[in-house]
GROMACS .gro file of C-alpha atoms in nm:
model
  308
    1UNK     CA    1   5.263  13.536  11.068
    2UNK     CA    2   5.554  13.731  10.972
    3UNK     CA    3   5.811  13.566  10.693
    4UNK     CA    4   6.138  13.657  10.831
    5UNK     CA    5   6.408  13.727  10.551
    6UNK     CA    6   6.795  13.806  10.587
    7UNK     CA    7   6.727  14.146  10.513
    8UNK     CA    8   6.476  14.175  10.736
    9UNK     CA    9   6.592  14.061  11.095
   10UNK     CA   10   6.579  14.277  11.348
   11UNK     CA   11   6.721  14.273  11.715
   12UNK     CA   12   6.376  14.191  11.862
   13UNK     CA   13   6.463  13.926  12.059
   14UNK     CA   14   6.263  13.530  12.009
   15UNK     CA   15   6.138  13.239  12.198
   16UNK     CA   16   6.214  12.940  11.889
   17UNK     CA   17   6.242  12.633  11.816
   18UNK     CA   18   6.424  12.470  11.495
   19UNK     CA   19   6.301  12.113  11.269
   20UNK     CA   20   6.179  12.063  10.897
   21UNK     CA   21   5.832  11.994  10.999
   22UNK     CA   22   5.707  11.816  10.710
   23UNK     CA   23   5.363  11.792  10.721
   24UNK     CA   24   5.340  12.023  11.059
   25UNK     CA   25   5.174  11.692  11.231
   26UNK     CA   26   5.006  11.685  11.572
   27UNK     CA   27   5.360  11.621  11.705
   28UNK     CA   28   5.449  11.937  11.541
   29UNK     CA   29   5.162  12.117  11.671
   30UNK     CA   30   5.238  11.985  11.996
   31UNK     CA   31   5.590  12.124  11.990
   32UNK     CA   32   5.425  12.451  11.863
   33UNK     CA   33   5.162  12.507  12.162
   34UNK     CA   34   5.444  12.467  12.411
   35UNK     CA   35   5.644  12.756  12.208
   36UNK     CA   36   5.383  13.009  12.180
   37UNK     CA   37   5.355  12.916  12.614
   38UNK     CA   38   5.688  12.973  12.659
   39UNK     CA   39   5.677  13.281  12.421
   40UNK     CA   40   5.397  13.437  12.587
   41UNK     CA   41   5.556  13.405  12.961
   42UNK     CA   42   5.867  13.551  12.826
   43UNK     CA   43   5.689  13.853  12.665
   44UNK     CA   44   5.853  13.717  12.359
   45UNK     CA   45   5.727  13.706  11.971
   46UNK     CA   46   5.749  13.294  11.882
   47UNK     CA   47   6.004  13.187  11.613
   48UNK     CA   48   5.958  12.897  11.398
   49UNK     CA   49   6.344  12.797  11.207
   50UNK     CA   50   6.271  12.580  10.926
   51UNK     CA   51   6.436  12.507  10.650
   52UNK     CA   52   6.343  12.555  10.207
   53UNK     CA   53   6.479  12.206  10.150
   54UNK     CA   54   6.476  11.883  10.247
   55UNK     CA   55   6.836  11.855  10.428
   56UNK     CA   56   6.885  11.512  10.305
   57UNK     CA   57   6.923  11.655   9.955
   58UNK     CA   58   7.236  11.849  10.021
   59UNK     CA   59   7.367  11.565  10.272
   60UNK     CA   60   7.280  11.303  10.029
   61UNK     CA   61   7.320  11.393   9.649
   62UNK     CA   62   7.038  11.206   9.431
   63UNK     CA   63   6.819  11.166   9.756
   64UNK     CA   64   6.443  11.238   9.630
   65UNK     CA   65   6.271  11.317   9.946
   66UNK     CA   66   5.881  11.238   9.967
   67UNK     CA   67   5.680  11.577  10.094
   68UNK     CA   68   5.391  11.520  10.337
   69UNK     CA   69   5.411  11.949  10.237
   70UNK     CA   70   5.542  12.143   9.989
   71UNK     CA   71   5.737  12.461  10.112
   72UNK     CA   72   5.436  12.715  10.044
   73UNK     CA   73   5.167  12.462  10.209
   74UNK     CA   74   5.449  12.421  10.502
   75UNK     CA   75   5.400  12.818  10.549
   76UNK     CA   76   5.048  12.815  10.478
   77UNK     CA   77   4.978  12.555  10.751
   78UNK     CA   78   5.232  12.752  11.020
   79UNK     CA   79   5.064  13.071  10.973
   80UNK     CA   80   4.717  12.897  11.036
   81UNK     CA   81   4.937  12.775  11.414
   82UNK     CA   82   4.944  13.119  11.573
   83UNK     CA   83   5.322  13.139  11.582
   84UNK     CA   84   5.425  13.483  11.549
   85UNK     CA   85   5.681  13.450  11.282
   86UNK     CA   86   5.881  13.221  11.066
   87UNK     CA   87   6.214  13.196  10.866
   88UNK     CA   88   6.289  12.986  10.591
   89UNK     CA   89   6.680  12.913  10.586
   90UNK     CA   90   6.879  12.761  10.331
   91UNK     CA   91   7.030  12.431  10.418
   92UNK     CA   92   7.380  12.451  10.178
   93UNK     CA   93   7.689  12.251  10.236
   94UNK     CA   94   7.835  12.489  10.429
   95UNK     CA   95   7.572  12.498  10.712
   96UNK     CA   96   7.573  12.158  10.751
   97UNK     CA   97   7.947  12.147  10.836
   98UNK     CA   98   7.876  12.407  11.121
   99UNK     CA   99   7.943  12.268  11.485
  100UNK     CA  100   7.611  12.272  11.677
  101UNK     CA  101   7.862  12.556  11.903
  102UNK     CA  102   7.842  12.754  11.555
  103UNK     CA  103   7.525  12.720  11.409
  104UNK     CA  104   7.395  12.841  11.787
  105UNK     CA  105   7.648  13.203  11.787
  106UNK     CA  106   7.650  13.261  11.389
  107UNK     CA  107   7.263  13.163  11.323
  108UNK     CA  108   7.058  13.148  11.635
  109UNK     CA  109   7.268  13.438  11.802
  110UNK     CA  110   7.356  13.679  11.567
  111UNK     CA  111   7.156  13.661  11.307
  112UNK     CA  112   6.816  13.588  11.486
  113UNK     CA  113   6.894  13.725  11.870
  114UNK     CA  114   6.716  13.434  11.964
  115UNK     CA  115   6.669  13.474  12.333
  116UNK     CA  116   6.512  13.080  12.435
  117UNK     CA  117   6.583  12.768  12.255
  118UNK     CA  118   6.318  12.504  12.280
  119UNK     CA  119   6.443  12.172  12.176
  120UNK     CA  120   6.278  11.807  12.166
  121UNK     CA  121   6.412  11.541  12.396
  122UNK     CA  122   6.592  11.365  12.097
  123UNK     CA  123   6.678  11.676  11.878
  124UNK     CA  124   7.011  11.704  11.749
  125UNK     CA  125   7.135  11.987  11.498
  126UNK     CA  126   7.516  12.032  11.404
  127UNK     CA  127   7.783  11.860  11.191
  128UNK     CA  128   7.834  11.640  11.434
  129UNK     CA  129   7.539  11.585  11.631
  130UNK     CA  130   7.732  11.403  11.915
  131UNK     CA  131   7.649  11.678  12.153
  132UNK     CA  132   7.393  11.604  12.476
  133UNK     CA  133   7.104  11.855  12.594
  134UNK     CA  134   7.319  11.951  12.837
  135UNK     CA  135   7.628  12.028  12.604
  136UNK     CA  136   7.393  12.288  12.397
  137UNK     CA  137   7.240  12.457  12.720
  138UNK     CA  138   7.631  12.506  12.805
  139UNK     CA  139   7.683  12.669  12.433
  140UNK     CA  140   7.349  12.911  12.514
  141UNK     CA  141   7.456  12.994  12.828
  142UNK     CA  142   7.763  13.159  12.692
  143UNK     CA  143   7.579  13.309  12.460
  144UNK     CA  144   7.294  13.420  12.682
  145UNK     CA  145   7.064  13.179  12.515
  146UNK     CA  146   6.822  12.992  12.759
  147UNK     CA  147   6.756  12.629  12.648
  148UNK     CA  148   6.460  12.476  12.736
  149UNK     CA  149   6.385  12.110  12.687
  150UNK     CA  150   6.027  12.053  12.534
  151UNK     CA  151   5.769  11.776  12.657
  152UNK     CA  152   5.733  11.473  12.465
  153UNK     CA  153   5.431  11.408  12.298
  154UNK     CA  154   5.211  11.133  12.370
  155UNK     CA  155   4.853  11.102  12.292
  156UNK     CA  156   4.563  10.866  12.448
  157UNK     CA  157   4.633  10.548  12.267
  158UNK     CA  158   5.067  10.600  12.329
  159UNK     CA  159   5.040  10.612  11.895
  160UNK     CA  160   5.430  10.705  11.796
  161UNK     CA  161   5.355  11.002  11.544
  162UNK     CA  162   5.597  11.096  11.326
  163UNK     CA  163   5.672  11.240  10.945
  164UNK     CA  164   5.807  10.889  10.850
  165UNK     CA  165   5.506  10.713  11.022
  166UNK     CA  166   5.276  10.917  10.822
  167UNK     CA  167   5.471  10.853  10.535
  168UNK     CA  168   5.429  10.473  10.580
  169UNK     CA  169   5.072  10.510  10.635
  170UNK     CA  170   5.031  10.701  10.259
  171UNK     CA  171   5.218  10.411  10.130
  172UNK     CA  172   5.004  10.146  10.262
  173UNK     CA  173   4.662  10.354  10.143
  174UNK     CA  174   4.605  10.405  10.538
  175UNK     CA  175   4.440  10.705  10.523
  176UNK     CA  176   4.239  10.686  10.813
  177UNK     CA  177   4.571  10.621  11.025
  178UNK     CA  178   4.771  10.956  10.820
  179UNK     CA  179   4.464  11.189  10.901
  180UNK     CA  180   4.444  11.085  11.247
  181UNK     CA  181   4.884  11.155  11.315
  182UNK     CA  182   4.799  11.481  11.064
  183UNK     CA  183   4.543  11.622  11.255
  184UNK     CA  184   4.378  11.716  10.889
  185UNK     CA  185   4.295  11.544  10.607
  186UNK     CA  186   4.575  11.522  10.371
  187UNK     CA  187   4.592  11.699  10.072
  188UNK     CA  188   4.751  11.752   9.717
  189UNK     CA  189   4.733  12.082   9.533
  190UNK     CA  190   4.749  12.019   9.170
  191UNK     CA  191   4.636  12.181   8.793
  192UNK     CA  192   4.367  12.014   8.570
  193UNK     CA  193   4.533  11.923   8.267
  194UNK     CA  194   4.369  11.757   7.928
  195UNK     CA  195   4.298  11.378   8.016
  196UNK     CA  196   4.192  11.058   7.806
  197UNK     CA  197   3.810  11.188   7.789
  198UNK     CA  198   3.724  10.864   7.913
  199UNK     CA  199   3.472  10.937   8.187
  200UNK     CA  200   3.276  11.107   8.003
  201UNK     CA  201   3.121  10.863   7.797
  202UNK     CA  202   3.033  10.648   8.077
  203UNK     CA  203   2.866  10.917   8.289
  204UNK     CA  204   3.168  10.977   8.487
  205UNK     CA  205   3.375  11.293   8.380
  206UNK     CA  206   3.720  11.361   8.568
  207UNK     CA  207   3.948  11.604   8.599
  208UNK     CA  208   4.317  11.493   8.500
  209UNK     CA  209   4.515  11.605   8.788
  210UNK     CA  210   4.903  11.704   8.766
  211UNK     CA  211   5.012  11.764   9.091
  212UNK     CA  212   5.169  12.090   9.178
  213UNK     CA  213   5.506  11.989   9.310
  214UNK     CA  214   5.719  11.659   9.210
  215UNK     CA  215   5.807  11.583   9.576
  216UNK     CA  216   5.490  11.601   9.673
  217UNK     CA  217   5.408  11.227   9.796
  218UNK     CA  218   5.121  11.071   9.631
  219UNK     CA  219   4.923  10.808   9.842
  220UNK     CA  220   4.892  10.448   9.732
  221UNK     CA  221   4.729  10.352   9.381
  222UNK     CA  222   4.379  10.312   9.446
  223UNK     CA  223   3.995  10.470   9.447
  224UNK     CA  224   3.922  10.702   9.698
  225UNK     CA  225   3.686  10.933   9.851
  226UNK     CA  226   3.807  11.322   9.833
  227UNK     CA  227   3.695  11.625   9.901
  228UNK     CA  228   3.777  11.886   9.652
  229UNK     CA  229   3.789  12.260   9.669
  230UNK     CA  230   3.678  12.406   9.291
  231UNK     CA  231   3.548  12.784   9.184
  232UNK     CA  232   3.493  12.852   9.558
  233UNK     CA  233   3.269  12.558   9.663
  234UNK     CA  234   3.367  12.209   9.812
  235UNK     CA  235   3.279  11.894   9.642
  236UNK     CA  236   3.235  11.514   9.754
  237UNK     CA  237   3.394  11.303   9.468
  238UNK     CA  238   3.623  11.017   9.435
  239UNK     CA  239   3.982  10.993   9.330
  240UNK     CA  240   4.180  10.745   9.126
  241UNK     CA  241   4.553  10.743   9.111
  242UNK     CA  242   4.712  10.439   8.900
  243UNK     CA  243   4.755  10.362   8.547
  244UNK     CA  244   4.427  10.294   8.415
  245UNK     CA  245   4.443   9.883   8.365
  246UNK     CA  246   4.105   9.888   8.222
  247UNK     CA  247   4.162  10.158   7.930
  248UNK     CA  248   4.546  10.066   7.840
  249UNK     CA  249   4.675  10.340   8.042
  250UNK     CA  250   5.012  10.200   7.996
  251UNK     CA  251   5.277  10.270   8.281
  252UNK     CA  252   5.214  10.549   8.325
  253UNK     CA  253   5.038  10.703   8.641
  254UNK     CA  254   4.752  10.926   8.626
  255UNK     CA  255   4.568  11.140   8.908
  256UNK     CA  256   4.179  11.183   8.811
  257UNK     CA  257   3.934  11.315   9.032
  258UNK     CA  258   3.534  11.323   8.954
  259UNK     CA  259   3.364  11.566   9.126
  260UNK     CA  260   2.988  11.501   9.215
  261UNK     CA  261   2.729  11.735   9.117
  262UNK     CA  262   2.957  11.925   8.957
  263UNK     CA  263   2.911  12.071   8.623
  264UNK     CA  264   3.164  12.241   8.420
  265UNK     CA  265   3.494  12.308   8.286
  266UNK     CA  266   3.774  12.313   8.482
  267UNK     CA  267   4.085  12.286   8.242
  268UNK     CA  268   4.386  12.555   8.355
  269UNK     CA  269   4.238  12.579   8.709
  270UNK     CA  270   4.413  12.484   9.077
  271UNK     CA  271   4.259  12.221   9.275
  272UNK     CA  272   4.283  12.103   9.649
  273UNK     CA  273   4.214  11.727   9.672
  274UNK     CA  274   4.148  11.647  10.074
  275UNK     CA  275   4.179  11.222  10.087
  276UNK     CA  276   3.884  11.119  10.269
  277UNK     CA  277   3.883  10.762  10.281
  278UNK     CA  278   4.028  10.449  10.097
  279UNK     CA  279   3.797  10.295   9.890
  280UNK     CA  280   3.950   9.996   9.680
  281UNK     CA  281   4.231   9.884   9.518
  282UNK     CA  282   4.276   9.974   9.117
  283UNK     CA  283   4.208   9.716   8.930
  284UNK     CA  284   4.116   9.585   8.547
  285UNK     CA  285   3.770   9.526   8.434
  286UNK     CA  286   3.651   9.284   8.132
  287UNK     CA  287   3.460   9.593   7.993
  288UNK     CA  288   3.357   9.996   8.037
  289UNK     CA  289   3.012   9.818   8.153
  290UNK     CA  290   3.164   9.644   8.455
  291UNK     CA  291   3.391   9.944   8.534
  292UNK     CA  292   3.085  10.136   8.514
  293UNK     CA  293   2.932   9.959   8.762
  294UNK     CA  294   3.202   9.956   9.002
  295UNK     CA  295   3.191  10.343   8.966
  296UNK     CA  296   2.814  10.340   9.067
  297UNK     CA  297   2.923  10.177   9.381
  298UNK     CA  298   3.230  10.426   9.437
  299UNK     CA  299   3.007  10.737   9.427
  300UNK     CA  300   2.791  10.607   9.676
  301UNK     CA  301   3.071  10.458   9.909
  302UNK     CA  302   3.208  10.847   9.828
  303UNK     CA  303   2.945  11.005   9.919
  304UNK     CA  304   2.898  10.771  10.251
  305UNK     CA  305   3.241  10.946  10.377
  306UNK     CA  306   3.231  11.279  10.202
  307UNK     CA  307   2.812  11.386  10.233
  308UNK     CA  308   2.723  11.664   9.967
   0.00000   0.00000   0.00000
């Protein structure tokens, strides 16, 4: 996939479509398939128009948006899609306060020569966003734009899948409903920091995670199974994010993952965390014994969902 960059459009000619895609969902995907179609008929390279920042945080100073993606896993998972290229604009002030008429003949039109505008059947971009589908297919046809309305998506069980919805579901510890509107298991990126040291003595070493981004939304508190990517090979393990009740954490929250039948240091290094499946709620035990043998049962629930 090609990163598009203001110094390096060119008068190609695109097939595009335009949306934040946080998390690039199977809604997303969706929207995606029907783009690369469209490209292909048109003998057209595909253009995804996305955007660096949440717009929210310009629109709404002190907003602190949750990610489902950070920017660079955004562009990792859209080049894995098969679009042909992508480019990253910057949502400022002064874009937001262009009419959809605008945006359409400074951005779309000459900056992009987007030739076909694909557009969801309740997407609306502009200061205003008053306008119908058939008030932008007007604006394109005066500027030799072709707007095409996508399908909506609906899937077997009618399941409404959006960013938000996911979003909920992470909240609630509902992994097995996120992964399912994902189309992946989700995921956190983060580096293994010095931790308590705790683990360790009870047979159970972890990895103190800090995750890579701030925005980057953490699921519920709780135990769960992962799947984690470390020195090239993938591990079962389990996952605890909370504040420790047993140990006098404090408030503060922590992200530890142990990594079965691994053996080794990996302070400095990058991890991907995949969430698996919800195992409990965190909670305080009278003594390192008794936590210790709730652990015993987490690694084998763990290793249940995530086999070695």
């Amino acid at each position: 996939m090609r990163i598009l960059s203001p110094d390096s459009y060119n008068k190609t000619g695109y097939v595009a479509t335009i949306g934040f895609f946080d998390g690039l969902h199977r809604g997303h995907r969706f929207v995606i398939e029907q783009l690369k179609t469209v490209a292909h008929e048109r003998s057209l390279p595909s253009l995804i128009i996305t955007f660096g920042e949440h717009p929210r945080k310009v629109l709404q100073p002190g907003f602190h948006p949750l990610l489902l993606t950070t920017p660079q896993e955004k562009l990792e998972l859209l080049g894995q899609s098969g679009v042909d290229a992508c480019t990253v604009l910057d949502f400022t002030r002064e874009l937001s306060l262009l009419s959809a008429q605008a945006f359409m003949r400074q951005v779309l039109h000459e900056q992009l020569d987007v030739r076909v505008l694909l557009m969801g059947y309740d997407h609306r971009f502009g200061h205003n966003r008053n306008e119908t589908f058939a008030d932008y297919a007007a604006y394109g046809r005066e500027l030799g734009i072709e707007v095409v309305q996508l399908q909506q998506f609906s899937d077997s069980d009618n399941e409404r899948i959006s960013s938000s919805e996911i979003r909920r579901a992470l909240q609630q510890g509902d992994m097995a409903m996120a992964n399912r509107m994902l189309g992946y298991d989700y995921f956190i990126d983060g580096t293994v920091v010095d931790g308590f040291k705790v683990g360790r003595t009870i047979g159970f070493p972890t990895a103190n995670l800090r995750p890579d981004h701030p925005e980057k939304m953490l699921p519920a508190p709780g135990v769960y199974a992962v799947q984690t990517q470390a020195e090239g090979k993938i591990y079962p393990g389990m996952l605890n994010i909370g504040t420790r009740p047993t140990v006098a954490n404090g408030s503060r929250t922590s992200v530890e993952v142990h990594l079965i039948g691994f053996d080794g240091n990996l302070y400095d290094q990058m991890l991907r965390v995949k969430f698996v499946q919800r195992i409990r709620d965190e909670r305080k035990f009278d003594s390192l014994q008794a936590l210790t043998a709730q652990l015993e049962q987490d690694r084998a629930t763990a290793l249940q969902a995530c086999p070695a």
